[in-house]
Tab-separated table of C-alpha atoms in Angstrom:
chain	number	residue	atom	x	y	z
A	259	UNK	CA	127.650	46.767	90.214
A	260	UNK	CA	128.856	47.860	93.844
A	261	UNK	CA	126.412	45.066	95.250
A	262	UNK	CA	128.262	42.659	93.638
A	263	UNK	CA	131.812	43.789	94.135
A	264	UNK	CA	131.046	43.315	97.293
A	265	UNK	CA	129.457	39.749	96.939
A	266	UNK	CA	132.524	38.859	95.705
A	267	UNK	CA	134.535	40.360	98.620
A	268	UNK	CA	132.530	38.654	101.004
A	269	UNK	CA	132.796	35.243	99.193
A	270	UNK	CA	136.801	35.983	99.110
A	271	UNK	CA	136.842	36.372	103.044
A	272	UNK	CA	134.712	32.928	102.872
A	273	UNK	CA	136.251	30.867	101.230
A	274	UNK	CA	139.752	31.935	102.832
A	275	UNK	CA	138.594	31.209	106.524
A	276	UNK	CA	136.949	27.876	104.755
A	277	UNK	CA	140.445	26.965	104.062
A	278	UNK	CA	142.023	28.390	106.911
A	279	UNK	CA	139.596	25.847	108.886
A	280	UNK	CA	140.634	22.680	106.632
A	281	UNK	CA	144.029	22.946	106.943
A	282	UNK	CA	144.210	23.632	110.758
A	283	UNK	CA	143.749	20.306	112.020
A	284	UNK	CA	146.046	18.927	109.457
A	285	UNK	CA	148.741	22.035	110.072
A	286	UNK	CA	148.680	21.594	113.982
A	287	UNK	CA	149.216	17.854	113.868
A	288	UNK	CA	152.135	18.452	111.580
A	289	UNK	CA	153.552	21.029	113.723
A	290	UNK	CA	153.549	18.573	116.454
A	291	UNK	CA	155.118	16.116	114.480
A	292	UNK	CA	157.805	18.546	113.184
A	293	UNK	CA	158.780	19.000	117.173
A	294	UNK	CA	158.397	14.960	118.000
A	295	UNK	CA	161.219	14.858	115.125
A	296	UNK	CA	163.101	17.342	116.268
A	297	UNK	CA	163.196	16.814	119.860
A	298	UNK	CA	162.958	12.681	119.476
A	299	UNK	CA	164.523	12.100	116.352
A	300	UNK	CA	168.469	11.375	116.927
A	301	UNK	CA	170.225	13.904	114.209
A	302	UNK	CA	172.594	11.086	113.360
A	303	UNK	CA	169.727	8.723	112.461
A	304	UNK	CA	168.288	11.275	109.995
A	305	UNK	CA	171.798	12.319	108.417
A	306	UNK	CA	172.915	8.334	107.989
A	307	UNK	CA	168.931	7.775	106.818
A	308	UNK	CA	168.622	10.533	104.468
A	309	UNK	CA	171.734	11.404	103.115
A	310	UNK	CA	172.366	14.705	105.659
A	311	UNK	CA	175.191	17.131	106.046
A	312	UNK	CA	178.715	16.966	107.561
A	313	UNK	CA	179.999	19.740	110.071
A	314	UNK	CA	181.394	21.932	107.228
A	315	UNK	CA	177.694	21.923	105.746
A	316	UNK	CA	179.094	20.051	102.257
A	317	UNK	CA	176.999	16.662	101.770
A	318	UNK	CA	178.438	13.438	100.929
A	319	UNK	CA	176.324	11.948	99.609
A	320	UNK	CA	173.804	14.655	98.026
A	321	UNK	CA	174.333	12.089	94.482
A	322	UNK	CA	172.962	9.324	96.696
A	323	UNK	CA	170.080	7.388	95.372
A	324	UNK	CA	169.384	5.914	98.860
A	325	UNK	CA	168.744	8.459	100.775
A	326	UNK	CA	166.369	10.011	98.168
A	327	UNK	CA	164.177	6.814	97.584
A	328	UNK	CA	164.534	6.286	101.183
A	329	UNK	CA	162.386	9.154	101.532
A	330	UNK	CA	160.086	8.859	98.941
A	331	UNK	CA	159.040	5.404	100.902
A	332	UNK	CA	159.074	6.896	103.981
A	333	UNK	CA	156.566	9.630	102.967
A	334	UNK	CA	154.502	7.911	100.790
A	335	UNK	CA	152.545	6.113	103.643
A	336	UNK	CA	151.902	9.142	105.717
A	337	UNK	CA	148.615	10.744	106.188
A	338	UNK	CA	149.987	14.393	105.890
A	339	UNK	CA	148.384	16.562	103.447
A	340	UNK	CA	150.597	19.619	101.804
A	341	UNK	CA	149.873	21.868	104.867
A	342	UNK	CA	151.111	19.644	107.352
A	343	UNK	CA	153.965	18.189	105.309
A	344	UNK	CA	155.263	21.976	105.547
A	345	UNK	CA	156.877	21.986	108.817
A	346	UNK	CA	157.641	17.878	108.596
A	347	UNK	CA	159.885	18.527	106.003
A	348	UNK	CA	161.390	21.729	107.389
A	349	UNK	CA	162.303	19.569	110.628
A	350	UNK	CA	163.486	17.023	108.710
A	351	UNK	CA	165.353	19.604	106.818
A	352	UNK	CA	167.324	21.168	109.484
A	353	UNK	CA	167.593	17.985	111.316
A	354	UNK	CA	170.463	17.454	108.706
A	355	UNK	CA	168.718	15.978	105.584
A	356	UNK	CA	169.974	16.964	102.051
A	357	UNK	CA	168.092	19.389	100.004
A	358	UNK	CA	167.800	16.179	97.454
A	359	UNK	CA	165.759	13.857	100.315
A	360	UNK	CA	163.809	16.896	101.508
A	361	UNK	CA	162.393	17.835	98.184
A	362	UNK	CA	161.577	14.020	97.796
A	363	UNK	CA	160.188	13.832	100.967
A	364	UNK	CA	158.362	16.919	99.791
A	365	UNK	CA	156.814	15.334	96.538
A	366	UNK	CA	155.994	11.893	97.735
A	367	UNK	CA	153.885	12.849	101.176
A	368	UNK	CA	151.697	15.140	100.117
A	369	UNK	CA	150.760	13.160	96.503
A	370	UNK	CA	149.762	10.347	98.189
A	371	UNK	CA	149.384	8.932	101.705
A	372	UNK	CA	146.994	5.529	103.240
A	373	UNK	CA	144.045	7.842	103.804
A	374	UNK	CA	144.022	8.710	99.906
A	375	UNK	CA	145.009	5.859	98.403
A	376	UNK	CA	141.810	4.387	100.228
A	377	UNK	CA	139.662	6.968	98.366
A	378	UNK	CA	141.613	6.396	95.348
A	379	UNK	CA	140.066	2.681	95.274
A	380	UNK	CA	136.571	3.961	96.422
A	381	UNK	CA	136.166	6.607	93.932
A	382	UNK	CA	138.245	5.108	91.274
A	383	UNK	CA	138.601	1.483	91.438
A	384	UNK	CA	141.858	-0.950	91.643
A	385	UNK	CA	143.726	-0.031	89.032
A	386	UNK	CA	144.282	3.681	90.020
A	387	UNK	CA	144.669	3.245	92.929
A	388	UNK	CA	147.591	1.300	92.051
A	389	UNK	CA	148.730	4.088	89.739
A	390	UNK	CA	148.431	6.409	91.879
A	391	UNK	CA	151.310	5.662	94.724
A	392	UNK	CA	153.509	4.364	91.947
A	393	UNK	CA	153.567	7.551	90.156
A	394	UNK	CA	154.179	9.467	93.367
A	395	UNK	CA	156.939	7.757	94.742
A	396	UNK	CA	158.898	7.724	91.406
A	397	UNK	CA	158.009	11.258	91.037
A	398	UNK	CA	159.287	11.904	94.362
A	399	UNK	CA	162.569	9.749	93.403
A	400	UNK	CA	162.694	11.878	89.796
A	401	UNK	CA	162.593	15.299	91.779
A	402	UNK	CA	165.116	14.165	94.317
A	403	UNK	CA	167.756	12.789	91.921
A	404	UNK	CA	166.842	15.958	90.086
A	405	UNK	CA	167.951	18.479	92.922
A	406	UNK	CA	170.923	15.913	93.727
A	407	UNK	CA	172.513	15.814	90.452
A	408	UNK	CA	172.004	19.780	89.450
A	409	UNK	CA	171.706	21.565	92.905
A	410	UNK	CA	173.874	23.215	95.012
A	411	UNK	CA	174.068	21.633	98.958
A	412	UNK	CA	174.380	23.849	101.361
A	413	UNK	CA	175.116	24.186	105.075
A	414	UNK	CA	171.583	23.558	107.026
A	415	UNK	CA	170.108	26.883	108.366
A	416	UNK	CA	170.913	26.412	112.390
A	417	UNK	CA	168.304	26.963	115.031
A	418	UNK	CA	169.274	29.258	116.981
A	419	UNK	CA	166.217	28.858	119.230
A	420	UNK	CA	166.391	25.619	119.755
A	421	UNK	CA	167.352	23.263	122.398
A	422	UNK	CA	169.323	24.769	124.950
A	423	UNK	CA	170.758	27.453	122.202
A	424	UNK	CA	167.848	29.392	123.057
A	425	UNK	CA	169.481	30.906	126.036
A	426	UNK	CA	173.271	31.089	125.000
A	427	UNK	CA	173.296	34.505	124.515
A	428	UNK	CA	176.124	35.112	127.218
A	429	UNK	CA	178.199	32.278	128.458
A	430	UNK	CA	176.650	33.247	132.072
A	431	UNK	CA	173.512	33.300	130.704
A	432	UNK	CA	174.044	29.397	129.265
A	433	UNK	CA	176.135	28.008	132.357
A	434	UNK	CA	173.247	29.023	134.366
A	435	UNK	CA	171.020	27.362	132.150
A	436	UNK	CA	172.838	24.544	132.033
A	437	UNK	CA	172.680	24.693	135.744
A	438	UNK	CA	169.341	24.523	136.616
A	439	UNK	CA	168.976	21.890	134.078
A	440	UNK	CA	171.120	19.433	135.849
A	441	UNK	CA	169.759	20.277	139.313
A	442	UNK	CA	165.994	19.066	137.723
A	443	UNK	CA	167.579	15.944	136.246
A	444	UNK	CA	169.416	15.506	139.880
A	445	UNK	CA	166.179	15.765	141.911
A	446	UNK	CA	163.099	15.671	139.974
A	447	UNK	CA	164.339	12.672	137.184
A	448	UNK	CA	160.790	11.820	136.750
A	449	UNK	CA	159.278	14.952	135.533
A	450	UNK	CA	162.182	14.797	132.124
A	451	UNK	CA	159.293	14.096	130.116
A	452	UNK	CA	157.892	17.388	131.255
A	453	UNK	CA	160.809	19.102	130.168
A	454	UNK	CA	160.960	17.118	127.411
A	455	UNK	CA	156.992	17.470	125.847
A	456	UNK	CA	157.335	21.427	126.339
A	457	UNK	CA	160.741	21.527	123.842
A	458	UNK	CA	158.332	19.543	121.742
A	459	UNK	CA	155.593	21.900	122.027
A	460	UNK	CA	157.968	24.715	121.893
A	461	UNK	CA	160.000	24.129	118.623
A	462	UNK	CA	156.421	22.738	116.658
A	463	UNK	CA	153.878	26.055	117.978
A	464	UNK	CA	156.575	28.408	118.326
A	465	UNK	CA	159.627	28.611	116.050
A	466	UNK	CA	158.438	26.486	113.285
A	467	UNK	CA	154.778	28.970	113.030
A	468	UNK	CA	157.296	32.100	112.808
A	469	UNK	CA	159.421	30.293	110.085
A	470	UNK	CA	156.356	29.566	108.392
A	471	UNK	CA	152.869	31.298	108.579
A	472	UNK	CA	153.247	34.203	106.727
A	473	UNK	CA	154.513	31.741	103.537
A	474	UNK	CA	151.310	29.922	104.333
A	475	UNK	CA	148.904	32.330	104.682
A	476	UNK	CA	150.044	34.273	101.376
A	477	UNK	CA	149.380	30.815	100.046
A	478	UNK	CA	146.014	29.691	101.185
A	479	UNK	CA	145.211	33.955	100.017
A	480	UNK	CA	145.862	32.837	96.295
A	481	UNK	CA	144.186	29.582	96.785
A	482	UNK	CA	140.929	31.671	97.826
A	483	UNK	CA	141.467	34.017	94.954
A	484	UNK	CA	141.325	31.052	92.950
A	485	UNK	CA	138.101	29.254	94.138
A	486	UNK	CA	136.195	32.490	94.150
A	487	UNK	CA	137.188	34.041	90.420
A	488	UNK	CA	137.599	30.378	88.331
A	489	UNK	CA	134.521	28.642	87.832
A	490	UNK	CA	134.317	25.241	88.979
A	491	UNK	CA	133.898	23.760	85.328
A	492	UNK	CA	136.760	25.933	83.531
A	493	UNK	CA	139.234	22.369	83.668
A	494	UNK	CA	136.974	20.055	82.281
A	495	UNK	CA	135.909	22.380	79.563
A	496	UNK	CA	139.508	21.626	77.697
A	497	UNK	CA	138.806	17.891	77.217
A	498	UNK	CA	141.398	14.957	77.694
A	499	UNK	CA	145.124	14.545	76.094
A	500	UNK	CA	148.204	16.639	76.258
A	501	UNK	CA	146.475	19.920	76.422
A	502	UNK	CA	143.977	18.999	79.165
A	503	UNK	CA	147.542	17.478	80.889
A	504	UNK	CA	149.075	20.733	80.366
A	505	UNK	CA	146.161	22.741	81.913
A	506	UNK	CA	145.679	20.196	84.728
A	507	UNK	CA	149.805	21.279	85.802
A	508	UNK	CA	149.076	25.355	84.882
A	509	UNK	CA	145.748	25.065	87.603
A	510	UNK	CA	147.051	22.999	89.996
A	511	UNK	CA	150.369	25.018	90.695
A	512	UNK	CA	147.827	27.832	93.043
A	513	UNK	CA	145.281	25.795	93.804
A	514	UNK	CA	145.392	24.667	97.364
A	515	UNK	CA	144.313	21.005	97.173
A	516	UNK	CA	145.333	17.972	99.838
A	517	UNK	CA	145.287	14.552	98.253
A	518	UNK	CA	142.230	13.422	99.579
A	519	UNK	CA	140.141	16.260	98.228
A	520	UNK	CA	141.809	16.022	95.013
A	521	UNK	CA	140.170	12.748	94.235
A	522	UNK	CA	136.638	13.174	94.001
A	523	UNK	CA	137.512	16.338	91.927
A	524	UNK	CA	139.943	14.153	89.478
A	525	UNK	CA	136.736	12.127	89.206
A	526	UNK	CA	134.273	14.824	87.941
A	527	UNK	CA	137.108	15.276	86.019
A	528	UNK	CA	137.066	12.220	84.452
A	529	UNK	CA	133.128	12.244	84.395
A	530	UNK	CA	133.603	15.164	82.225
A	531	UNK	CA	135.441	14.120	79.918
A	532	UNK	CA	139.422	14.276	80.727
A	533	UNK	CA	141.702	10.491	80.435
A	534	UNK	CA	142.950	9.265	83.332
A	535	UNK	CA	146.241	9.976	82.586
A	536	UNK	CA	144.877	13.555	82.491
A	537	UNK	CA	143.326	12.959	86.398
A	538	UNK	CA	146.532	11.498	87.682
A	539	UNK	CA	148.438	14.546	86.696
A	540	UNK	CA	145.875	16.788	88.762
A	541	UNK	CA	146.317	14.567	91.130
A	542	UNK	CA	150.237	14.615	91.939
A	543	UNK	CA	150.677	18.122	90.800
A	544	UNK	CA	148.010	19.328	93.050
A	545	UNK	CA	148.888	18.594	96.370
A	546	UNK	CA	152.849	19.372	95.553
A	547	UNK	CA	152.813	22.411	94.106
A	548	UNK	CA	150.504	24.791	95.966
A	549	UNK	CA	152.214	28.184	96.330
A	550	UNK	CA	152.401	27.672	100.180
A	551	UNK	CA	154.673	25.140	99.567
A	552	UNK	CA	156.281	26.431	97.036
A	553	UNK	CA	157.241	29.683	98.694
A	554	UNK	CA	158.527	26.824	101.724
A	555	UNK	CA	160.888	25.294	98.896
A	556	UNK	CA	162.459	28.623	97.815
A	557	UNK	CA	162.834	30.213	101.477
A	558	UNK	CA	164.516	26.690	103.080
A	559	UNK	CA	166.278	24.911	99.849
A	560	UNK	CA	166.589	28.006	97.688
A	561	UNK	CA	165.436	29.197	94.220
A	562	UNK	CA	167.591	26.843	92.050
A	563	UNK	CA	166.444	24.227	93.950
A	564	UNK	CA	162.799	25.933	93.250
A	565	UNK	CA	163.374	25.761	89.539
A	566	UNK	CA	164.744	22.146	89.056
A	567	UNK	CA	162.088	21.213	91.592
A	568	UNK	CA	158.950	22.534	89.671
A	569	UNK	CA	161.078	21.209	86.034
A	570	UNK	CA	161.383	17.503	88.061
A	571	UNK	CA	158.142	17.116	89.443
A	572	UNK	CA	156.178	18.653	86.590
A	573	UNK	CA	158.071	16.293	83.720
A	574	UNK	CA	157.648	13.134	85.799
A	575	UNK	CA	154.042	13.958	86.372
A	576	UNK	CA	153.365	14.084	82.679
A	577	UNK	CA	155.179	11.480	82.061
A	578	UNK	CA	152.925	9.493	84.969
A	579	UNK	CA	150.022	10.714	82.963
A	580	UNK	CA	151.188	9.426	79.659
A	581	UNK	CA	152.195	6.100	81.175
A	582	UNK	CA	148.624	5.526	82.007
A	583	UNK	CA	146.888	6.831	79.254
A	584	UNK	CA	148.967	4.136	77.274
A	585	UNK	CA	148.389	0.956	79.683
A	586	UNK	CA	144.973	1.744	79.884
A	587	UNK	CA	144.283	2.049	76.397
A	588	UNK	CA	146.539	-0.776	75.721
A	589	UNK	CA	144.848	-3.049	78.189
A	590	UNK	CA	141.661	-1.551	77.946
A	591	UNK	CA	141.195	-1.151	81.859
A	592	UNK	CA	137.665	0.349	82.575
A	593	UNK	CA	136.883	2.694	85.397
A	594	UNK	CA	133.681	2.670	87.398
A	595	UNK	CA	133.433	5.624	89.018
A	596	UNK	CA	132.077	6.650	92.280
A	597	UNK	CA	131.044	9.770	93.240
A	598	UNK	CA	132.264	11.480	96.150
A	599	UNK	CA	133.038	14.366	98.032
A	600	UNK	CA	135.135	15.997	100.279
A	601	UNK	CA	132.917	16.339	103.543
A	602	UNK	CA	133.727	17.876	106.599
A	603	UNK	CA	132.816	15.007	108.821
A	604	UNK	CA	134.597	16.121	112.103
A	605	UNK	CA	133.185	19.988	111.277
A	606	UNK	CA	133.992	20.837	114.961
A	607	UNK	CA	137.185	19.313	114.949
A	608	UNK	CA	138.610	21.719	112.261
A	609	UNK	CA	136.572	25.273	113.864
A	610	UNK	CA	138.297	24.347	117.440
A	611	UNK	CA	141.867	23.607	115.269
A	612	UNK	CA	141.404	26.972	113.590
A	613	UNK	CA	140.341	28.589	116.646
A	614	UNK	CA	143.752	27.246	118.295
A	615	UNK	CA	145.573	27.777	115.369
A	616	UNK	CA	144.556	31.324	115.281
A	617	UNK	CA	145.398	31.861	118.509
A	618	UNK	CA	148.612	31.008	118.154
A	619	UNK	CA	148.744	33.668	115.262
A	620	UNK	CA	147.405	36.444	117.728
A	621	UNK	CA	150.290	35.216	120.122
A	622	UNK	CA	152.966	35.564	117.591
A	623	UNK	CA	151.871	38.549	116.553
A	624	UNK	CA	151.496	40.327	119.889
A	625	UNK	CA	155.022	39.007	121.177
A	626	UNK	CA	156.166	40.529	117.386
A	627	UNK	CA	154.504	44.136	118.594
C-alpha cells in the first residue's frame, strides 16, 4: 500500500515538471510578447482599437461591439496557447483595454490559433476545421458582449514598475533619472534600441512573472492532479449528447490543455464514441478555462467578471456544440479521422525553456528573500 502511495507521488511530481516543460516555451515567448506590447505598442492605439479607458478609469465604450469583435479577430489567428495568452492579455489589459475586449481576447486566442486549425483539418477533416474558428470567435464575441453589458469597468491597475515610474520614488530620485536618460539619447542615439530591448525584457521576465507565476503554477498543480488520479478513458465512457457535452465543460474547466493538444484527444474522443458537437465543446472549453487562467481572470478583471465570464463562454460553447451536432446530422457530413498525437518534436527546445524559465523563478524568489 505504501509502495504505491508513493508511485503515485512520484507520478504527481512527473507529470507536473512534464507540464511545467510544455508550457515554457510557449510561456516565455508570450512573456516577450507581453513586453513588445507594452514597450512598442502606442497606449492610444490599443484604447481607440479595443475600446480602453479614459483618465478617470470609466470606459466609453465598454457596450461597444467593435472593440470586442475587434479582438476576437485579432486573437483568433495567433499561435498562443492558454499559457502564453496569460501575460498577452494582461499587457493588453493594462495597456488600457476594457475588461469586455480582454476577456474576448481571452476566449478567442487560446480556442483556436493557425497552428491548430491546421491540425484541426489533419486530424479532422474540412468541415471542422471550419467549425472550429467559427465557434471560437463568436464565443469570444458572446463572452465579451457578456462582460460589457453586465460588468462593472474599472480603472486599469497602474504599473508602478514600469517605464520610467520605476524610479519615481522621490522627485530627486526621478529628475536624476530623467537625467541620465537624456544625456544617453544626447550622445549615444544609436544604442536607444538597447535601452529600449532591456524595458522589453524587463516588463515581460520581470514584473509580468511576479504578477503571474504563483496563479500559474497553482494551476498547472491541479492540472497534474488531474492527469495522474482520472483515467485517461473516464470522458469517453459517458457517450455523445447533452450529457457527454455537459461532462466535456465539468473536465475541461482543470484540465490544462493548449489547442493543439486538445485535438488529437477530441478525436479519440470521437473514436470512442462522443458527436462532434460533443468534441468541439472540449475543444473551446479546454484551452479557456484552465484554472491558471481562470485565477488570471479573477485577480486582473475581478470575480463578477469571473462569473459572467465562465456563464458566457460555457453557454456559447454548448450552444457551438449543438449547432454542429444539428448541421451535421442535417447534412450528413462524415468525418474521417486521423490519428494523432501531441509529440514533443523540439524535446530540447522545451527542457532549455523550462530550464530558463525556472531560473527566472529561482531569481524571483531569491530577490523576494
Amino acid at each position: 500500500m505504501c509502495t504505491v502511495y508513493w508511485r503515485t507521488i512520484i507520478l504527481l511530481i512527473e507529470n507536473f515538471i512534464a507540464l511545467f516543460t510544455e508550457t515554457a516555451p510557449y510561456l516565455l515567448l508570450g512573456m516577450l510578447i507581453a513586453g513588445m506590447i507594452h514597450q512598442w505598442l502606442p497606449n492610444e492605439w490599443i484604447v481607440s482599437t479595443l475600446g480602453g479607458s479614459n483618465p478617470n478609469g470609466v470606459n466609453k465604450k465598454q457596450g461597444s461591439l467593435r472593440p470586442v469583435v475587434t479582438a476576437a479577430l485579432i486573437g483568433a489567428p495567433l499561435p498562443l496557447c492558454s499559457c502564453s495568452v496569460i501575460p498577452v492579455a494582461m499587457g493588453i489589459r493594462r495597456s488600457g483595454a476594457s475588461k469586455a475586449s480582454t476577456a474576448s481576447f481571452l476566449v478567442s486566442t487560446p480556442e483556436t490559433g493557425v497552428d491548430s486549425i491546421g491540425i484541426t483539418y489533419a486530424l479532422m477533416g474540412l468541415p471542422m476545421a471550419i467549425a472550429r474558428p467559427i465557434a471560437a470567435i463568436v464565443s469570444a464575441i458572446i463572452t465579451g458582449m457578456t462582460i460589457a453589458i453586465w460588468g462593472k469597468e474599472e480603472p486599469v491597475k497602474p504599473d508602478t514598475n514600469s517605464g520610467t515610474s520605476r524610479c519615481c520614488h522621490a522627485k530627486s530620485n526621478c529628475s536624476s533619472a530623467v537625467s541620465t536618460i537624456a544625456d544617453t539619447e544626447q550622445h549615444a542615439p544609436k544604442q536607444d534600441w538597447l535601452i529600449s530591448i532591456k524595458a522589453v525584457l524587463s516588463y515581460g521576465f520581470d514584473k509580468l512573472l511576479v504578477d503571474f507565476i504563483k496563479w500559474l503554477l497553482i494551476g498547472l498543480f491541479f492540472a497534474a492532479i488531474v492527469l495522474t488520479y482520472v483515467p485517461s478513458n473516464w470522458m469517453a465512457s459517458y457517450g455523445s449528447g447533452p450529457l457527454a457535452m455537459l461532462m466535456m465543460v465539468v473536465i475541461s474547466i482543470p484540465m490544462y490543455i493548449c489547442a493543439t493538444a486538445s485535438t488529437p484527444v477530441a478525436v479519440g474522443l470521437m473514436v470512442a464514441g462522443i458527436s462532434p458537437g460533443s468534441a468541439l465543446v472540449f475543444m473551446l472549453t479546454g484551452p479557456a478555462t484552465n484554472i491558471a487562467t481562470l485565477m488570471i481572470i479573477k485577480n486582473e478583471l475581478g470575480q463578477r467578471e469571473l462569473i459572467l465570464y465562465l456563464i458566457a463562454l460555457i453557454s456559447s460553447a454548448l450552444l457551438a456544440g449543438w449547432a454542429v451536432d444539428v448541421i451535421f446530422n442535417y447534412y450528413d457530413i462524415s468525418m474521417q479521422f486521423a490519428h494523432g498525437s501531441h509529440d514533443d518534436i523540439i524535446g530540447s527546445v522545451h527542457q532549455l525553456s523550462a530550464l530558463v524559465l525556472f531560473g527566472l523563478m529561482i531569481w524571483q524568489a531569491i530577490k523576494w528573500l
